[in-house]
Tab-separated table of N, CA and C in Angstrom:
chain	number	residue	atom	x	y	z
Y	1	MET	N	109.107	100.179	98.192
Y	1	MET	CA	108.391	100.116	96.921
Y	1	MET	C	107.573	101.387	96.710
Y	2	GLU	N	106.911	101.856	97.768
Y	2	GLU	CA	106.111	103.076	97.680
Y	2	GLU	C	106.997	104.284	97.390
Y	3	ALA	N	108.190	104.324	97.997
Y	3	ALA	CA	109.119	105.443	97.773
Y	3	ALA	C	109.570	105.472	96.311
Y	4	GLN	N	109.817	104.306	95.738
Y	4	GLN	CA	110.213	104.246	94.327
Y	4	GLN	C	109.075	104.731	93.440
Y	5	HIS	N	107.850	104.329	93.751
Y	5	HIS	CA	106.681	104.776	92.988
Y	5	HIS	C	106.558	106.298	93.055
Y	6	ASP	N	106.762	106.866	94.252
Y	6	ASP	CA	106.682	108.318	94.422
Y	6	ASP	C	107.768	109.024	93.610
Y	7	ARG	N	108.970	108.460	93.597
Y	7	ARG	CA	110.066	109.061	92.816
Y	7	ARG	C	109.759	109.032	91.324
Y	8	LEU	N	109.201	107.919	90.854
Y	8	LEU	CA	108.819	107.824	89.437
Y	8	LEU	C	107.730	108.837	89.105
Y	9	ARG	N	106.726	108.942	89.969
Y	9	ARG	CA	105.643	109.902	89.749
Y	9	ARG	C	106.178	111.327	89.718
Y	10	ASP	N	107.081	111.641	90.649
Y	10	ASP	CA	107.661	112.979	90.706
Y	10	ASP	C	108.500	113.276	89.450
Y	11	ALA	N	109.260	112.285	89.005
Y	11	ALA	CA	110.066	112.463	87.788
Y	11	ALA	C	109.167	112.693	86.578
Y	12	ALA	N	108.067	111.945	86.505
Y	12	ALA	CA	107.115	112.114	85.402
Y	12	ALA	C	106.503	113.509	85.427
Y	13	GLU	N	106.148	113.976	86.590
Y	13	GLU	CA	105.547	115.314	86.714
Y	13	GLU	C	106.553	116.406	86.352
Y	14	ARG	N	107.822	116.219	86.730
Y	14	ARG	CA	108.846	117.210	86.359
Y	14	ARG	C	109.038	117.250	84.845
Y	15	LEU	N	109.060	116.080	84.204
Y	15	LEU	CA	109.185	116.045	82.748
Y	15	LEU	C	107.967	116.683	82.099
Y	16	ALA	N	106.781	116.403	82.617
Y	16	ALA	CA	105.561	117.007	82.064
Y	16	ALA	C	105.626	118.526	82.174
Y	17	LEU	N	106.116	119.020	83.295
Y	17	LEU	CA	106.253	120.469	83.474
Y	17	LEU	C	107.245	121.048	82.470
Y	18	THR	N	108.349	120.365	82.260
Y	18	THR	CA	109.345	120.812	81.283
Y	18	THR	C	108.746	120.854	79.881
Y	19	LEU	N	108.007	119.815	79.518
Y	19	LEU	CA	107.362	119.781	78.199
Y	19	LEU	C	106.331	120.895	78.059
Y	20	ALA	N	105.581	121.149	79.121
Y	20	ALA	CA	104.583	122.222	79.094
Y	20	ALA	C	105.266	123.583	78.968
Y	21	GLN	N	106.376	123.761	79.647
Y	21	GLN	CA	107.118	125.018	79.526
Y	21	GLN	C	107.683	125.183	78.117
Y	22	GLY	N	107.906	124.063	77.429
Y	22	GLY	CA	108.392	124.097	76.055
Y	22	GLY	C	107.288	124.278	75.028
Y	23	GLY	N	106.039	124.361	75.481
Y	23	GLY	CA	104.942	124.643	74.563
Y	23	GLY	C	103.873	123.574	74.440
Y	24	MET	N	104.094	122.410	75.006
Y	24	MET	CA	103.082	121.355	74.933
Y	24	MET	C	101.979	121.668	75.947
Y	25	GLN	N	100.736	121.367	75.587
Y	25	GLN	CA	99.652	121.559	76.545
Y	25	GLN	C	99.905	120.689	77.775
Y	26	LYS	N	99.567	121.220	78.939
Y	26	LYS	CA	99.892	120.538	80.182
Y	26	LYS	C	99.269	119.144	80.269
Y	27	SER	N	97.987	119.021	79.915
Y	27	SER	CA	97.353	117.700	80.011
Y	27	SER	C	97.973	116.731	79.011
Y	28	THR	N	98.369	117.214	77.850
Y	28	THR	CA	99.028	116.355	76.859
Y	28	THR	C	100.377	115.885	77.396
Y	29	ALA	N	101.116	116.790	77.997
Y	29	ALA	CA	102.417	116.440	78.571
Y	29	ALA	C	102.252	115.418	79.696
Y	30	ARG	N	101.222	115.563	80.506
Y	30	ARG	CA	101.002	114.635	81.608
Y	30	ARG	C	100.592	113.252	81.105
Y	31	VAL	N	99.758	113.198	80.074
Y	31	VAL	CA	99.377	111.903	79.491
Y	31	VAL	C	100.613	111.239	78.883
Y	32	LEU	N	101.402	111.997	78.153
Y	32	LEU	CA	102.627	111.463	77.555
Y	32	LEU	C	103.535	110.866	78.627
Y	33	THR	N	103.783	111.616	79.683
Y	33	THR	CA	104.707	111.118	80.705
Y	33	THR	C	104.100	109.970	81.511
Y	34	ALA	N	102.789	109.963	81.684
Y	34	ALA	CA	102.152	108.829	82.372
Y	34	ALA	C	102.389	107.543	81.583
Y	35	LEU	N	102.262	107.621	80.267
Y	35	LEU	CA	102.473	106.436	79.434
Y	35	LEU	C	103.957	106.071	79.333
Y	36	LEU	N	104.817	107.049	79.411
Y	36	LEU	CA	106.258	106.793	79.383
Y	36	LEU	C	106.721	106.111	80.672
Y	37	TYR	N	106.185	106.556	81.802
Y	37	TYR	CA	106.658	106.098	83.108
Y	37	TYR	C	105.886	104.922	83.693
Y	38	THR	N	104.805	104.491	83.068
Y	38	THR	CA	104.009	103.414	83.656
Y	38	THR	C	104.727	102.068	83.585
Y	39	GLU	N	104.441	101.215	84.548
Y	39	GLU	CA	104.932	99.843	84.518
Y	39	GLU	C	103.906	98.916	83.868
Y	40	GLN	N	102.710	99.427	83.598
Y	40	GLN	CA	101.675	98.639	82.930
Y	40	GLN	C	102.028	98.527	81.444
Y	41	ASP	N	101.590	97.439	80.811
Y	41	ASP	CA	101.812	97.284	79.373
Y	41	ASP	C	101.064	98.356	78.593
Y	42	THR	N	99.823	98.611	78.996
Y	42	THR	CA	98.982	99.611	78.339
Y	42	THR	C	98.155	100.319	79.402
Y	43	MET	N	97.570	101.432	78.990
Y	43	MET	CA	96.647	102.157	79.865
Y	43	MET	C	95.435	102.563	79.047
Y	44	THR	N	94.282	102.566	79.686
Y	44	THR	CA	93.063	103.038	79.046
Y	44	THR	C	92.884	104.520	79.382
Y	45	SER	N	91.923	105.140	78.704
Y	45	SER	CA	91.594	106.528	79.037
Y	45	SER	C	91.170	106.639	80.495
Y	46	ALA	N	90.409	105.638	80.973
Y	46	ALA	CA	89.976	105.648	82.373
Y	46	ALA	C	91.174	105.551	83.315
Y	47	ASP	N	92.153	104.720	82.973
Y	47	ASP	CA	93.374	104.623	83.786
Y	47	ASP	C	94.075	105.982	83.866
Y	48	LEU	N	94.191	106.623	82.722
Y	48	LEU	CA	94.870	107.923	82.666
Y	48	LEU	C	94.096	108.975	83.450
Y	49	ARG	N	92.776	108.989	83.280
Y	49	ARG	CA	91.926	109.934	84.014
Y	49	ARG	C	92.115	109.771	85.522
Y	50	GLU	N	92.060	108.524	85.962
Y	50	GLU	CA	92.168	108.246	87.393
Y	50	GLU	C	93.554	108.613	87.931
Y	51	GLN	N	94.581	108.193	87.239
Y	51	GLN	CA	95.947	108.459	87.708
Y	51	GLN	C	96.272	109.945	87.718
Y	52	LEU	N	95.864	110.653	86.673
Y	52	LEU	CA	96.241	112.055	86.521
Y	52	LEU	C	95.224	113.029	87.099
Y	53	GLN	N	94.042	112.517	87.431
Y	53	GLN	CA	92.968	113.367	87.952
Y	53	GLN	C	92.647	114.506	86.983
Y	54	ILE	N	92.463	114.125	85.698
Y	54	ILE	CA	92.054	115.087	84.682
Y	54	ILE	C	90.774	114.594	84.025
Y	55	SER	N	90.102	115.478	83.312
Y	55	SER	CA	88.811	115.146	82.716
Y	55	SER	C	88.955	114.190	81.534
Y	56	SER	N	87.835	113.579	81.169
Y	56	SER	CA	87.792	112.723	79.979
Y	56	SER	C	88.186	113.523	78.754
Y	57	GLY	N	87.694	114.761	78.683
Y	57	GLY	CA	88.024	115.624	77.550
Y	57	GLY	C	89.505	115.928	77.481
Y	58	GLY	N	90.144	116.109	78.632
Y	58	GLY	CA	91.591	116.355	78.662
Y	58	GLY	C	92.376	115.163	78.155
Y	59	VAL	N	91.968	113.971	78.570
Y	59	VAL	CA	92.634	112.752	78.099
Y	59	VAL	C	92.406	112.583	76.602
Y	60	SER	N	91.162	112.768	76.167
Y	60	SER	CA	90.823	112.609	74.753
Y	60	SER	C	91.615	113.581	73.875
Y	61	ALA	N	91.702	114.832	74.296
Y	61	ALA	CA	92.442	115.835	73.524
Y	61	ALA	C	93.927	115.474	73.462
Y	62	ALA	N	94.475	114.994	74.570
Y	62	ALA	CA	95.884	114.609	74.600
Y	62	ALA	C	96.155	113.441	73.655
Y	63	VAL	N	95.289	112.439	73.708
Y	63	VAL	CA	95.449	111.267	72.844
Y	63	VAL	C	95.380	111.692	71.369
Y	64	LYS	N	94.452	112.591	71.054
Y	64	LYS	CA	94.318	113.071	69.672
Y	64	LYS	C	95.560	113.813	69.199
Y	65	GLN	N	96.285	114.425	70.109
Y	65	GLN	CA	97.528	115.111	69.732
Y	65	GLN	C	98.705	114.147	69.656
Y	66	LEU	N	98.751	113.179	70.548
Y	66	LEU	CA	99.916	112.300	70.650
Y	66	LEU	C	99.933	111.161	69.634
Y	67	LEU	N	98.758	110.681	69.227
Y	67	LEU	CA	98.711	109.584	68.248
Y	67	LEU	C	99.339	109.965	66.899
Y	68	PRO	N	98.917	111.080	66.278
Y	68	PRO	CA	99.441	111.370	64.938
Y	68	PRO	C	100.935	111.710	64.894
Y	69	ILE	N	101.478	112.213	65.985
Y	69	ILE	CA	102.912	112.516	65.955
Y	69	ILE	C	103.756	111.310	66.343
Y	70	GLY	N	103.101	110.222	66.718
Y	70	GLY	CA	103.803	108.961	66.919
Y	70	GLY	C	104.393	108.728	68.294
Y	71	PHE	N	104.036	109.534	69.282
Y	71	PHE	CA	104.534	109.276	70.630
Y	71	PHE	C	103.840	108.089	71.261
Y	72	ILE	N	102.543	107.948	70.999
Y	72	ILE	CA	101.795	106.845	71.584
Y	72	ILE	C	101.101	106.076	70.465
Y	73	GLU	N	100.657	104.885	70.815
Y	73	GLU	CA	99.909	104.080	69.850
Y	73	GLU	C	98.746	103.407	70.554
Y	74	ARG	N	97.695	103.170	69.767
Y	74	ARG	CA	96.530	102.424	70.238
Y	74	ARG	C	96.847	100.958	69.981
Y	75	VAL	N	96.605	100.121	70.979
Y	75	VAL	CA	96.939	98.704	70.838
Y	75	VAL	C	95.716	97.852	71.135
Y	76	PRO	N	95.613	96.711	70.458
Y	76	PRO	CA	94.482	95.828	70.709
Y	76	PRO	C	94.571	95.220	72.102
Y	77	ALA	N	93.430	95.061	72.702
Y	77	ALA	CA	93.346	94.415	74.019
Y	77	ALA	C	92.232	93.388	73.933
Y	78	PRO	N	92.573	92.145	73.630
Y	78	PRO	CA	91.552	91.106	73.490
Y	78	PRO	C	90.653	91.045	74.722
Y	79	GLY	N	89.353	91.021	74.467
Y	79	GLY	CA	88.380	90.927	75.541
Y	79	GLY	C	87.992	92.261	76.151
Y	80	SER	N	88.572	93.339	75.667
Y	80	SER	CA	88.250	94.658	76.208
Y	80	SER	C	87.611	95.516	75.115
Y	81	ARG	N	86.609	96.251	75.487
Y	81	ARG	CA	85.971	97.164	74.536
Y	81	ARG	C	86.629	98.547	74.565
Y	82	ARG	N	87.457	98.790	75.530
Y	82	ARG	CA	88.111	100.089	75.684
Y	82	ARG	C	89.373	100.167	74.834
Y	83	ASP	N	89.677	101.374	74.400
Y	83	ASP	CA	90.946	101.587	73.715
Y	83	ASP	C	92.072	101.541	74.740
Y	84	HIS	N	93.150	100.898	74.362
Y	84	HIS	CA	94.340	100.811	75.200
Y	84	HIS	C	95.475	101.525	74.479
Y	85	TYR	N	96.289	102.237	75.251
Y	85	TYR	CA	97.377	103.027	74.685
Y	85	TYR	C	98.682	102.666	75.367
Y	86	ARG	N	99.773	102.875	74.632
Y	86	ARG	CA	101.102	102.718	75.217
Y	86	ARG	C	102.049	103.692	74.530
Y	87	PHE	N	103.148	103.969	75.208
Y	87	PHE	CA	104.197	104.785	74.624
Y	87	PHE	C	104.841	103.950	73.529
Y	88	ARG	N	104.982	104.522	72.358
Y	88	ARG	CA	105.454	103.765	71.199
Y	88	ARG	C	106.970	103.593	71.217
Y	89	SER	N	107.410	102.377	71.012
Y	89	SER	CA	108.836	102.105	70.871
Y	89	SER	C	109.352	102.852	69.644
Y	90	GLY	N	110.488	103.480	69.764
Y	90	GLY	CA	111.062	104.233	68.646
Y	90	GLY	C	110.502	105.640	68.504
Y	91	ALA	N	109.731	106.078	69.489
Y	91	ALA	CA	109.071	107.383	69.385
Y	91	ALA	C	110.061	108.534	69.272
Y	92	TRP	N	111.153	108.467	70.010
Y	92	TRP	CA	112.101	109.592	70.008
Y	92	TRP	C	112.767	109.738	68.648
Y	93	ALA	N	113.224	108.636	68.078
Y	93	ALA	CA	113.846	108.702	66.751
Y	93	ALA	C	112.815	109.111	65.704
Y	94	GLY	N	111.588	108.631	65.869
Y	94	GLY	CA	110.519	109.016	64.941
Y	94	GLY	C	110.246	110.501	64.980
Y	95	LEU	N	110.259	111.064	66.186
Y	95	LEU	CA	110.036	112.504	66.318
Y	95	LEU	C	111.148	113.282	65.630
Y	96	MET	N	112.371	112.869	65.825
Y	96	MET	CA	113.483	113.570	65.177
Y	96	MET	C	113.427	113.384	63.666
Y	97	SER	N	112.994	112.229	63.203
Y	97	SER	CA	112.860	112.004	61.764
Y	97	SER	C	111.837	112.951	61.160
Y	98	GLN	N	110.785	113.265	61.916
Y	98	GLN	CA	109.778	114.204	61.427
Y	98	GLN	C	110.353	115.603	61.270
Y	99	GLN	N	111.432	115.883	61.992
Y	99	GLN	CA	112.063	117.194	61.877
Y	99	GLN	C	112.672	117.405	60.498
Y	100	ASN	N	112.914	116.309	59.777
Y	100	ASN	CA	113.482	116.431	58.434
Y	100	ASN	C	112.595	117.286	57.536
Y	101	GLU	N	111.293	117.190	57.699
Y	101	GLU	CA	110.377	118.004	56.898
Y	101	GLU	C	110.524	119.477	57.256
Y	102	VAL	N	110.690	119.761	58.530
Y	102	VAL	CA	110.910	121.143	58.967
Y	102	VAL	C	112.212	121.661	58.363
Y	103	LEU	N	113.243	120.835	58.388
Y	103	LEU	CA	114.532	121.242	57.814
Y	103	LEU	C	114.396	121.537	56.325
Y	104	ARG	N	113.676	120.685	55.605
Y	104	ARG	CA	113.475	120.912	54.162
Y	104	ARG	C	112.679	122.198	53.919
Y	105	THR	N	111.670	122.436	54.734
Y	105	THR	CA	110.853	123.641	54.599
Y	105	THR	C	111.695	124.894	54.829
Y	106	MET	N	112.536	124.866	55.835
Y	106	MET	CA	113.387	126.020	56.132
Y	106	MET	C	114.430	126.234	55.036
Y	107	THR	N	114.980	125.158	54.492
Y	107	THR	CA	115.930	125.277	53.388
Y	107	THR	C	115.242	125.898	52.180
Y	108	ALA	N	114.037	125.443	51.871
Y	108	ALA	CA	113.280	125.992	50.737
Y	108	ALA	C	112.952	127.467	50.958
Y	109	ALA	N	112.642	127.844	52.204
Y	109	ALA	CA	112.343	129.249	52.501
Y	109	ALA	C	113.583	130.107	52.276
Y	110	ALA	N	114.744	129.613	52.677
Y	110	ALA	CA	115.989	130.354	52.455
Y	110	ALA	C	116.261	130.504	50.961
Y	111	GLU	N	116.040	129.432	50.214
Y	111	GLU	CA	116.264	129.480	48.762
Y	111	GLU	C	115.326	130.478	48.098
Y	112	GLU	N	114.082	130.490	48.518
Y	112	GLU	CA	113.120	131.437	47.960
Y	112	GLU	C	113.545	132.876	48.261
Y	113	GLY	N	113.971	133.111	49.489
Y	113	GLY	CA	114.437	134.450	49.864
Y	113	GLY	C	115.672	134.855	49.077
Y	114	LEU	N	116.593	133.913	48.896
Y	114	LEU	CA	117.809	134.212	48.136
Y	114	LEU	C	117.500	134.556	46.682
Y	115	ALA	N	116.514	133.916	46.115
Y	115	ALA	CA	116.131	134.207	44.729
Y	115	ALA	C	115.589	135.632	44.596
Y	116	ALA	N	115.041	136.156	45.684
Y	116	ALA	CA	114.451	137.492	45.634
Y	116	ALA	C	115.402	138.589	46.126
Y	117	ALA	N	116.409	138.238	46.917
Y	117	ALA	CA	117.292	139.236	47.532
Y	117	ALA	C	118.446	139.595	46.595
Y	118	PRO	N	118.891	140.848	46.632
Y	118	PRO	CA	120.099	141.236	45.870
Y	118	PRO	C	121.294	140.415	46.365
Y	119	ASP	N	122.144	139.964	45.453
Y	119	ASP	CA	123.245	139.045	45.766
Y	119	ASP	C	124.151	139.495	46.906
Y	120	GLU	N	124.564	140.723	46.905
Y	120	GLU	CA	125.539	141.185	47.889
Y	120	GLU	C	124.899	141.933	49.052
Y	121	SER	N	123.646	141.699	49.318
Y	121	SER	CA	122.951	142.415	50.393
Y	121	SER	C	123.126	141.709	51.732
Y	122	ALA	N	122.869	142.456	52.805
Y	122	ALA	CA	122.890	141.876	54.147
Y	122	ALA	C	121.816	140.796	54.270
Y	123	THR	N	120.685	141.009	53.618
Y	123	THR	CA	119.611	140.011	53.628
Y	123	THR	C	120.095	138.704	53.017
Y	124	ALA	N	120.765	138.797	51.866
Y	124	ALA	CA	121.267	137.592	51.197
Y	124	ALA	C	122.279	136.865	52.068
Y	125	GLU	N	123.130	137.616	52.760
Y	125	GLU	CA	124.122	136.990	53.638
Y	125	GLU	C	123.439	136.209	54.759
Y	126	ARG	N	122.434	136.799	55.378
Y	126	ARG	CA	121.702	136.100	56.442
Y	126	ARG	C	120.981	134.868	55.887
Y	127	LEU	N	120.412	134.999	54.702
Y	127	LEU	CA	119.697	133.873	54.091
Y	127	LEU	C	120.662	132.769	53.666
Y	128	ARG	N	121.876	133.123	53.229
Y	128	ARG	CA	122.876	132.093	52.888
Y	128	ARG	C	123.268	131.304	54.137
Y	129	GLU	N	123.423	132.024	55.255
Y	129	GLU	CA	123.730	131.331	56.505
Y	129	GLU	C	122.592	130.377	56.880
Y	130	MET	N	121.366	130.854	56.747
Y	130	MET	CA	120.198	130.024	57.036
Y	130	MET	C	120.181	128.797	56.129
Y	131	GLN	N	120.404	129.016	54.843
Y	131	GLN	CA	120.415	127.915	53.877
Y	131	GLN	C	121.527	126.913	54.205
Y	132	ASP	N	122.729	127.416	54.503
Y	132	ASP	CA	123.848	126.530	54.834
Y	132	ASP	C	123.541	125.695	56.077
Y	133	PHE	N	122.987	126.354	57.091
Y	133	PHE	CA	122.684	125.654	58.337
Y	133	PHE	C	121.665	124.540	58.114
Y	134	TYR	N	120.555	124.877	57.480
Y	134	TYR	CA	119.495	123.871	57.314
Y	134	TYR	C	119.875	122.786	56.314
Y	135	THR	N	120.690	123.123	55.335
Y	135	THR	CA	121.185	122.092	54.423
Y	135	THR	C	122.078	121.121	55.190
Y	136	TYR	N	122.968	121.667	55.999
Y	136	TYR	CA	123.860	120.835	56.806
Y	136	TYR	C	123.054	119.937	57.744
Y	137	MET	N	122.092	120.516	58.448
Y	137	MET	CA	121.280	119.732	59.379
Y	137	MET	C	120.522	118.629	58.642
Y	138	SER	N	119.999	118.935	57.469
Y	138	SER	CA	119.281	117.929	56.668
Y	138	SER	C	120.204	116.786	56.291
Y	139	GLU	N	121.423	117.111	55.905
Y	139	GLU	CA	122.386	116.085	55.502
Y	139	GLU	C	122.811	115.208	56.677
Y	140	GLN	N	122.868	115.786	57.866
Y	140	GLN	CA	123.357	115.069	59.043
Y	140	GLN	C	122.282	114.280	59.781
Y	141	MET	N	121.048	114.716	59.711
Y	141	MET	CA	119.994	114.129	60.550
Y	141	MET	C	119.734	112.653	60.223
Y	142	VAL	N	119.558	112.320	58.974
Y	142	VAL	CA	119.238	110.934	58.615
Y	142	VAL	C	120.344	109.974	59.035
Y	143	PRO	N	121.614	110.231	58.673
Y	143	PRO	CA	122.648	109.292	59.118
Y	143	PRO	C	122.818	109.256	60.640
Y	144	LEU	N	122.597	110.381	61.293
Y	144	LEU	CA	122.695	110.426	62.748
Y	144	LEU	C	121.653	109.512	63.388
Y	145	ILE	N	120.424	109.597	62.930
Y	145	ILE	CA	119.359	108.747	63.470
Y	145	ILE	C	119.634	107.281	63.149
Y	146	GLU	N	120.110	107.016	61.957
Y	146	GLU	CA	120.430	105.627	61.592
Y	146	GLU	C	121.549	105.063	62.465
Y	147	ARG	N	122.600	105.853	62.726
Y	147	ARG	CA	123.676	105.383	63.601
Y	147	ARG	C	123.143	105.114	65.001
Y	148	TRP	N	122.273	105.992	65.495
Y	148	TRP	CA	121.692	105.761	66.823
Y	148	TRP	C	120.900	104.460	66.826
Y	149	ARG	N	120.068	104.248	65.808
Y	149	ARG	CA	119.254	103.017	65.754
Y	149	ARG	C	120.141	101.776	65.745
Y	150	GLU	N	121.205	101.810	64.962
Y	150	GLU	CA	122.122	100.666	64.905
Y	150	GLU	C	122.744	100.404	66.275
Y	151	GLN	N	123.209	101.461	66.938
Y	151	GLN	CA	123.822	101.301	68.258
Y	151	GLN	C	122.799	100.827	69.286
Y	152	TYR	N	121.608	101.382	69.220
Y	152	TYR	CA	120.560	100.989	70.160
Y	152	TYR	C	120.211	99.513	69.984
Y	153	GLU	N	120.029	99.085	68.729
Y	153	GLU	CA	119.700	97.682	68.471
Y	153	GLU	C	120.838	96.765	68.910
Y	154	ALA	N	122.062	97.188	68.724
Y	154	ALA	CA	123.195	96.379	69.169
Y	154	ALA	C	123.212	96.255	70.696
Y	155	ARG	N	122.927	97.345	71.390
Y	155	ARG	CA	122.861	97.300	72.862
Y	155	ARG	C	121.716	96.416	73.321
Y	156	GLN	N	120.570	96.498	72.643
Y	156	GLN	CA	119.439	95.662	73.008
Y	156	GLN	C	119.779	94.195	72.788
Y	157	GLY	N	120.475	93.893	71.695
Y	157	GLY	CA	120.864	92.518	71.387
Y	157	GLY	C	121.843	91.963	72.402
Y	158	SER	N	122.731	92.811	72.907
Y	158	SER	CA	123.713	92.347	73.885
Y	158	SER	C	123.091	92.119	75.256
Y	159	ARG	N	121.924	92.689	75.513
Y	159	ARG	CA	121.226	92.491	76.788
Y	159	ARG	C	120.406	91.203	76.794
Y	160	ALA	N	120.152	90.686	75.609
Y	160	ALA	CA	119.293	89.484	75.508
Y	160	ALA	C	120.024	88.234	75.881
């Protein structure tokens, strides 16, 4: 049992390192992975502080970053005055859904550039490629996420 716990902890730390290398603050990545890998239903800030050996401020800053992007959620804990957090179900699909705004922004930027660039210029050619790519990604992302959700729900239903 202890060996399994150590393997889970090590896997969580490796994922946190990968996320930090990708640009996420290290303490935020560690809080995220602690909540992803825990066997507890919820964790408090004190639980996270103790497990990760980071400051209250580090936990607080991580929670403030993770709540609005939808990776974690605050949950009621009857009889407790402390905030309880858990990794939110559907977080991965939610994160990818948020990318739709980035795709729209990039498509609009390409369109704006194309309106200003001479039609047959090298700049216009690069911007057309950018516009085509982001338009395609925008068109594909929503149905892709929906197909994943349908398949995931079907798999969950077959396990019940």
